[in-house]
Coordinates of C-alpha atoms in Angstrom, one line a residue:
M1 CA 14.4 65.1 -11.2
H2 CA 12.4 64.3 -8.1
R3 CA 13.1 66.9 -5.4
T4 CA 11.5 68.3 -2.3
V5 CA 12.9 70.9 0.1
G6 CA 16.2 69.6 1.6
V7 CA 15.8 66.0 0.2
S8 CA 16.8 64.6 -3.2
V9 CA 14.8 61.5 -4.1
D10 CA 17.3 60.8 -6.9
A11 CA 20.1 60.7 -4.4
M12 CA 18.1 58.4 -2.2
I13 CA 17.4 56.1 -5.1
E14 CA 21.1 55.9 -5.9
D15 CA 22.0 55.1 -2.3
L16 CA 19.2 52.5 -2.2
R17 CA 20.6 50.9 -5.4
T18 CA 24.1 50.8 -3.7
L19 CA 22.7 48.9 -0.7
V20 CA 20.4 46.5 -2.5
E21 CA 23.3 45.5 -4.9
V22 CA 25.3 44.3 -1.9
E23 CA 23.4 41.2 -1.0
S24 CA 23.1 40.5 2.7
P25 CA 21.4 37.2 3.7
S26 CA 21.2 36.6 7.4
R27 CA 23.9 34.3 8.8
D28 CA 26.2 34.8 5.8
L29 CA 29.0 36.6 7.6
N30 CA 31.1 37.5 4.6
A31 CA 28.1 39.0 2.8
L32 CA 27.0 40.8 6.0
A33 CA 30.5 42.3 6.4
A34 CA 30.3 43.7 2.9
S35 CA 26.8 45.0 3.5
A36 CA 27.9 46.7 6.8
R37 CA 30.7 48.5 5.0
A38 CA 28.3 49.7 2.4
V39 CA 25.8 50.9 5.0
A40 CA 28.6 52.7 6.9
A41 CA 29.8 54.4 3.8
V42 CA 26.4 55.7 3.0
I43 CA 25.9 57.1 6.5
E44 CA 29.4 58.7 6.5
S45 CA 29.0 60.2 3.1
R46 CA 25.6 61.8 4.0
L47 CA 26.1 62.6 7.7
G48 CA 29.9 62.9 8.2
G49 CA 31.7 61.4 11.2
R50 CA 32.5 57.7 11.5
A51 CA 30.2 54.8 11.5
A52 CA 31.7 52.0 13.7
L53 CA 31.4 48.4 12.8
V54 CA 30.5 46.4 15.9
G55 CA 31.5 42.7 15.4
S56 CA 29.3 39.9 16.6
S57 CA 28.6 36.3 16.0
G58 CA 25.6 37.4 13.8
G59 CA 27.7 39.7 11.6
P60 CA 28.8 43.4 11.9
H61 CA 26.3 45.9 13.3
V62 CA 26.7 49.5 12.3
H63 CA 26.6 52.3 14.9
W64 CA 26.9 56.0 14.2
S65 CA 26.6 58.8 16.7
A66 CA 26.5 62.5 16.1
G67 CA 27.9 63.1 19.6
G68 CA 26.4 65.0 22.5
D69 CA 23.9 63.9 25.1
P70 CA 22.0 60.9 23.6
K71 CA 18.4 61.8 22.8
V72 CA 17.0 59.5 20.1
L73 CA 18.0 56.2 18.5
V74 CA 17.2 55.5 14.9
L75 CA 17.0 51.7 14.7
G76 CA 17.1 49.3 11.7
H77 CA 18.8 46.3 10.2
H78 CA 20.8 45.5 7.1
D79 CA 20.3 41.7 6.9
T80 CA 17.7 40.3 4.5
V81 CA 15.9 37.0 4.1
F82 CA 17.0 36.5 0.5
P83 CA 19.8 34.0 -0.4
L84 CA 22.9 35.0 -2.4
G85 CA 22.0 35.1 -6.1
T86 CA 18.5 36.6 -5.7
L87 CA 19.8 39.9 -7.1
G88 CA 20.7 38.2 -10.4
R89 CA 17.2 37.0 -10.8
R90 CA 15.5 40.1 -9.4
P91 CA 17.9 43.1 -9.9
F92 CA 17.3 46.5 -8.5
T93 CA 14.8 48.3 -10.8
V94 CA 13.0 51.6 -10.9
R95 CA 9.8 51.5 -13.0
G96 CA 6.3 52.9 -12.8
G97 CA 6.9 54.8 -9.6
Q98 CA 8.2 51.8 -7.7
A99 CA 11.6 50.5 -6.8
T100 CA 12.0 46.7 -6.6
G101 CA 14.8 44.3 -5.6
P102 CA 15.7 42.2 -2.6
G103 CA 15.4 44.2 0.6
V104 CA 14.0 47.5 -0.8
F105 CA 11.0 47.5 1.5
D106 CA 12.4 45.3 4.4
M107 CA 14.2 47.4 5.1
L108 CA 17.0 49.1 3.1
G109 CA 14.6 51.8 1.9
G110 CA 13.9 52.9 5.4
L111 CA 17.6 53.1 6.2
V112 CA 18.2 55.4 3.2
Q113 CA 15.2 57.6 3.9
A114 CA 16.3 58.0 7.6
V115 CA 19.9 59.0 6.7
H116 CA 18.8 61.5 4.1
G117 CA 16.2 62.9 6.4
L118 CA 18.8 63.4 9.2
A119 CA 21.1 65.1 6.7
T120 CA 18.6 68.0 6.4
L121 CA 19.0 68.8 10.1
D122 CA 21.5 71.6 10.9
D123 CA 22.1 70.2 14.3
R124 CA 22.2 66.4 14.7
S125 CA 23.7 66.2 18.2
G126 CA 22.1 63.6 20.4
V127 CA 21.2 61.4 17.4
E128 CA 22.4 57.8 17.1
I129 CA 21.8 55.2 14.3
L130 CA 22.1 51.5 14.9
V131 CA 21.8 49.1 12.0
T132 CA 21.9 45.5 13.1
A133 CA 23.0 42.4 11.2
D134 CA 20.6 39.7 12.5
E135 CA 17.1 41.1 13.0
E136 CA 15.6 38.6 10.5
V137 CA 16.9 35.6 12.6
G138 CA 16.0 36.8 16.1
S139 CA 18.5 39.5 17.0
H140 CA 20.4 37.2 19.3
S141 CA 23.7 38.9 18.9
S142 CA 22.4 42.5 18.7
R143 CA 19.7 42.5 21.5
A144 CA 22.0 43.6 24.3
L145 CA 23.4 46.5 22.2
I146 CA 19.9 47.5 21.1
E147 CA 18.7 47.7 24.6
E148 CA 21.8 49.5 25.8
R149 CA 21.5 52.3 23.2
A150 CA 17.7 52.5 23.6
I151 CA 18.0 53.1 27.4
A152 CA 20.8 55.6 26.8
C153 CA 18.9 57.6 24.2
G154 CA 15.4 57.4 25.8
A155 CA 13.4 57.4 22.5
V156 CA 13.5 55.0 19.5
L157 CA 12.4 55.4 15.9
V158 CA 12.3 52.1 14.1
V159 CA 12.6 52.5 10.3
E160 CA 11.0 49.2 9.3
G161 CA 8.6 49.4 6.4
A162 CA 5.2 51.0 7.0
A163 CA 2.0 49.0 7.5
D164 CA -0.6 48.8 4.8
G165 CA -1.6 52.1 3.3
G166 CA 1.5 53.8 4.8
A167 CA 0.3 53.6 8.4
L168 CA 2.9 53.7 11.2
K169 CA 3.2 50.6 13.4
T170 CA 2.0 51.6 16.9
G171 CA 1.9 48.2 18.4
R172 CA 3.3 44.7 17.7
K173 CA 2.6 41.3 19.0
G174 CA 5.3 39.3 20.8
C175 CA 6.5 36.4 18.8
G176 CA 8.6 33.3 19.0
T177 CA 9.2 29.8 17.7
F178 CA 8.8 26.5 19.5
T179 CA 10.2 23.1 18.4
V180 CA 8.5 20.0 19.8
S181 CA 10.6 16.9 19.3
V182 CA 9.0 13.5 19.7
T183 CA 10.9 10.3 20.4
G184 CA 9.2 6.9 19.8
R185 CA 10.6 3.5 19.0
A186 CA 11.1 2.0 15.5
S187 CA 9.8 -1.4 14.4
H188 CA 8.8 -3.1 11.2
A189 CA 5.5 -1.6 10.1
G190 CA 4.3 -4.9 8.6
L191 CA 5.8 -7.6 10.8
E192 CA 5.4 -6.1 14.3
P193 CA 3.9 -2.6 14.2
A194 CA 2.7 -3.0 17.8
A195 CA 6.3 -3.4 19.0
G196 CA 7.0 0.2 18.0
V197 CA 6.0 3.6 19.4
N198 CA 4.8 5.7 16.5
A199 CA 6.3 9.1 16.8
L200 CA 4.2 10.4 13.9
V201 CA 1.0 9.4 15.7
E202 CA 2.2 11.1 18.9
A203 CA 3.2 14.2 16.9
S204 CA -0.3 14.3 15.5
H205 CA -1.8 14.3 19.0
Q206 CA 0.6 17.1 19.9
V207 CA -0.3 19.2 16.9
L208 CA -4.0 19.2 17.9
D209 CA -3.1 20.0 21.5
I210 CA -0.8 22.8 20.4
A211 CA -3.3 24.3 17.9
A212 CA -5.8 24.5 20.7
L213 CA -3.6 26.9 22.7
G214 CA -4.5 29.8 20.4
R215 CA -6.8 32.6 21.6
P216 CA -7.4 34.8 18.6
A217 CA -9.9 36.9 20.5
V218 CA -7.1 38.3 22.6
G219 CA -4.5 38.3 19.8
T220 CA -2.8 34.9 20.5
T221 CA -2.1 32.7 17.5
V222 CA -0.4 29.3 17.8
T223 CA 0.3 27.9 14.4
P224 CA 2.1 24.6 13.7
T225 CA 4.1 25.4 10.5
V226 CA 6.6 22.7 9.8
A227 CA 6.6 18.9 10.6
S228 CA 8.8 16.0 9.8
A229 CA 8.8 12.3 10.7
G230 CA 9.9 8.9 9.6
T231 CA 12.6 7.3 7.5
L232 CA 11.1 4.6 5.3
D233 CA 7.6 3.6 4.3
N234 CA 7.8 0.2 6.1
V235 CA 9.3 1.5 9.4
V236 CA 7.3 2.7 12.4
P237 CA 8.8 6.2 12.8
A238 CA 11.0 6.7 15.9
E239 CA 11.3 10.4 15.6
A240 CA 9.1 13.4 14.7
T241 CA 9.5 17.2 14.9
V242 CA 6.9 19.9 14.9
V243 CA 7.8 23.6 14.6
V244 CA 5.3 26.2 15.8
D245 CA 4.9 29.9 15.3
V246 CA 3.5 31.9 18.2
R247 CA 2.2 35.4 18.4
V248 CA 0.9 37.1 21.6
G249 CA -0.6 40.4 22.4
S250 CA 0.2 40.6 26.1
A251 CA 2.8 39.6 28.7
D252 CA 0.1 37.5 30.4
E253 CA -0.4 35.5 27.2
K254 CA 3.3 35.1 26.8
E255 CA 3.5 33.4 30.2
R256 CA 0.4 31.3 29.6
V257 CA 1.6 29.9 26.2
E258 CA 5.2 29.3 27.4
A259 CA 3.8 27.4 30.5
A260 CA 1.5 25.4 28.2
F261 CA 4.3 24.3 26.0
A262 CA 6.4 23.3 29.0
A263 CA 3.4 21.2 30.3
L264 CA 2.9 19.2 27.0
A265 CA 2.7 15.5 27.8
P266 CA 2.8 12.4 25.6
H267 CA -0.4 10.5 24.7
L268 CA 1.2 7.2 23.8
D269 CA 2.9 4.9 26.3
G270 CA 6.7 4.9 25.7
A271 CA 6.7 8.2 23.7
E272 CA 8.9 11.1 25.0
I273 CA 8.6 14.8 24.2
A274 CA 11.1 17.6 24.4
V275 CA 10.3 21.3 23.8
R276 CA 12.6 24.1 22.9
G277 CA 11.8 27.7 22.3
C278 CA 10.1 30.7 23.8
V279 CA 8.3 34.0 22.9
S280 CA 11.6 35.6 22.2
R281 CA 10.3 39.1 21.3
P282 CA 8.0 40.6 24.0
P283 CA 4.9 42.4 22.9
M284 CA 5.1 46.1 22.0
P285 CA 2.1 47.7 23.6
E286 CA 0.4 50.6 21.9
S287 CA 1.1 52.7 25.0
A288 CA 4.8 52.6 24.1
S289 CA 4.2 54.5 20.9
A290 CA 1.4 56.9 22.0
E291 CA 3.6 60.0 22.7
L292 CA 5.7 59.7 19.6
F293 CA 2.7 58.9 17.4
A294 CA 1.0 62.0 18.6
M295 CA 4.2 63.9 17.5
A296 CA 4.1 62.2 14.1
K297 CA 0.4 63.2 13.6
R298 CA 1.2 66.8 14.3
L299 CA 3.9 66.7 11.7
L300 CA 1.8 64.8 9.2
P301 CA -1.9 65.2 9.8
G302 CA -4.0 62.3 8.6
L303 CA -1.3 59.8 9.4
E304 CA -2.7 56.5 10.6
G305 CA -1.4 54.0 13.1
K306 CA -1.9 50.2 13.3
A307 CA -1.0 47.4 15.6
V308 CA 0.4 44.5 13.6
G309 CA 1.3 40.9 14.1
G310 CA 4.9 40.8 13.0
G311 CA 7.8 41.5 15.4
S312 CA 10.8 43.9 15.2
D313 CA 13.6 45.1 17.3
G314 CA 11.2 47.7 18.5
N315 CA 9.6 45.0 20.6
F316 CA 12.7 44.9 22.8
T317 CA 13.0 48.6 23.3
A318 CA 9.3 49.0 24.1
A319 CA 9.5 46.2 26.6
L320 CA 12.1 48.3 28.5
G321 CA 9.6 51.2 28.8
V322 CA 11.5 53.3 26.2
P323 CA 9.1 55.3 24.0
T324 CA 9.2 53.5 20.6
L325 CA 7.5 54.2 17.2
D326 CA 7.8 51.7 14.4
G327 CA 7.0 51.6 10.7
L328 CA 8.7 54.8 9.9
G329 CA 10.5 53.3 6.9
A330 CA 9.5 52.7 3.3
V331 CA 5.9 52.8 2.1
G332 CA 5.4 49.7 -0.1
G333 CA 4.8 46.0 0.5
G334 CA 5.7 42.4 -0.3
A335 CA 8.1 42.0 2.6
H336 CA 10.0 38.6 2.2
A337 CA 8.4 38.0 -1.2
D338 CA 9.5 38.3 -4.8
H339 CA 7.0 41.1 -5.4
E340 CA 8.6 43.3 -2.7
Y341 CA 8.4 47.0 -3.7
L342 CA 8.9 50.6 -2.5
V343 CA 6.7 53.6 -3.4
I344 CA 9.1 56.3 -4.7
E345 CA 6.6 59.1 -4.3
A346 CA 6.5 58.6 -0.5
M347 CA 10.3 58.6 0.0
A348 CA 10.7 62.3 0.6
E349 CA 7.7 62.6 2.9
R350 CA 8.9 59.8 5.1
A351 CA 12.5 61.1 5.1
N352 CA 11.2 64.5 6.3
L353 CA 8.9 62.8 8.9
V354 CA 11.9 61.1 10.5
A355 CA 13.8 64.4 10.5
G356 CA 10.8 66.2 12.0
L357 CA 10.4 63.6 14.7
V358 CA 14.1 63.8 15.6
H359 CA 13.9 67.6 15.9
A360 CA 10.7 67.4 18.0
I361 CA 12.2 64.8 20.4
R362 CA 15.4 66.8 20.8
H363 CA 13.6 70.1 21.4
G364 CA 10.4 68.8 23.0

């Protein structure tokens, strides 16, 4: 029996099992509806009250409020990157001090820890929980709600998984995806190749131009990740597409990179280029987390903070100027991978850290 004052690790593990065993791939609205109901049931059973399901094009979001003057928003998501059927191949398992299964680290473990941590507080007035359904695919249907509740509450605790070594995430890069579509002209590759406009050759020029936009020294990475072109081996390709992952560390770099994509021009006569996309998650500067991280270190001396490359919904709240601290969820690793895991020994400490931060914010 794993226990600490006010928190039962065994109970957390059982709630985690419940959530993991309701698969929740992004964009699968039926699966997300079932997942939202499961999340709401866990919240209600541990905290009382009613967790509202907020319908959206991305699936149901779950919103719970303890009532009173809003003071702190606990923010997470219940969608995962794993397709239906992953659970059959990789079931929820507890072994060797770790829990494994789809979504344990990113980020169902963090949700469970936060709920159980809040349950230890005698007074939860002013606390809200928002668990969204589309974080893994851009938060398009949830962003407005996230921003509304963050502004209303004035402080945000994001229960995404911790950084390496259990560090909190004190800063995040802005991130986005761009798609560059090239239109050329088809012709017979053997009989009259010069009559065509080779979209693959044009795309190759574009890949080199795009890759040169990165500035790693200031935290900007511009990485072509997926490309496609052509139809048959004897046809000059008329179309090509390049998908690009972009990460930026500052608002100035966001503007520079977006302007550079808009200015891309063809190298071959007759080729045309169309660009879609933007840096959809603004950077989360470390200044946004400074006050809350100082609180966390007082509660848990020796705690470390790291700025990381990945984005979360905390990017949106920090960009509004709302104090935001991220990485308060599970300690573990392997996000989005088959070896995803959660460290059981850290669950109680992290649950209590969330509770301590909520108490400090409400009474600070």
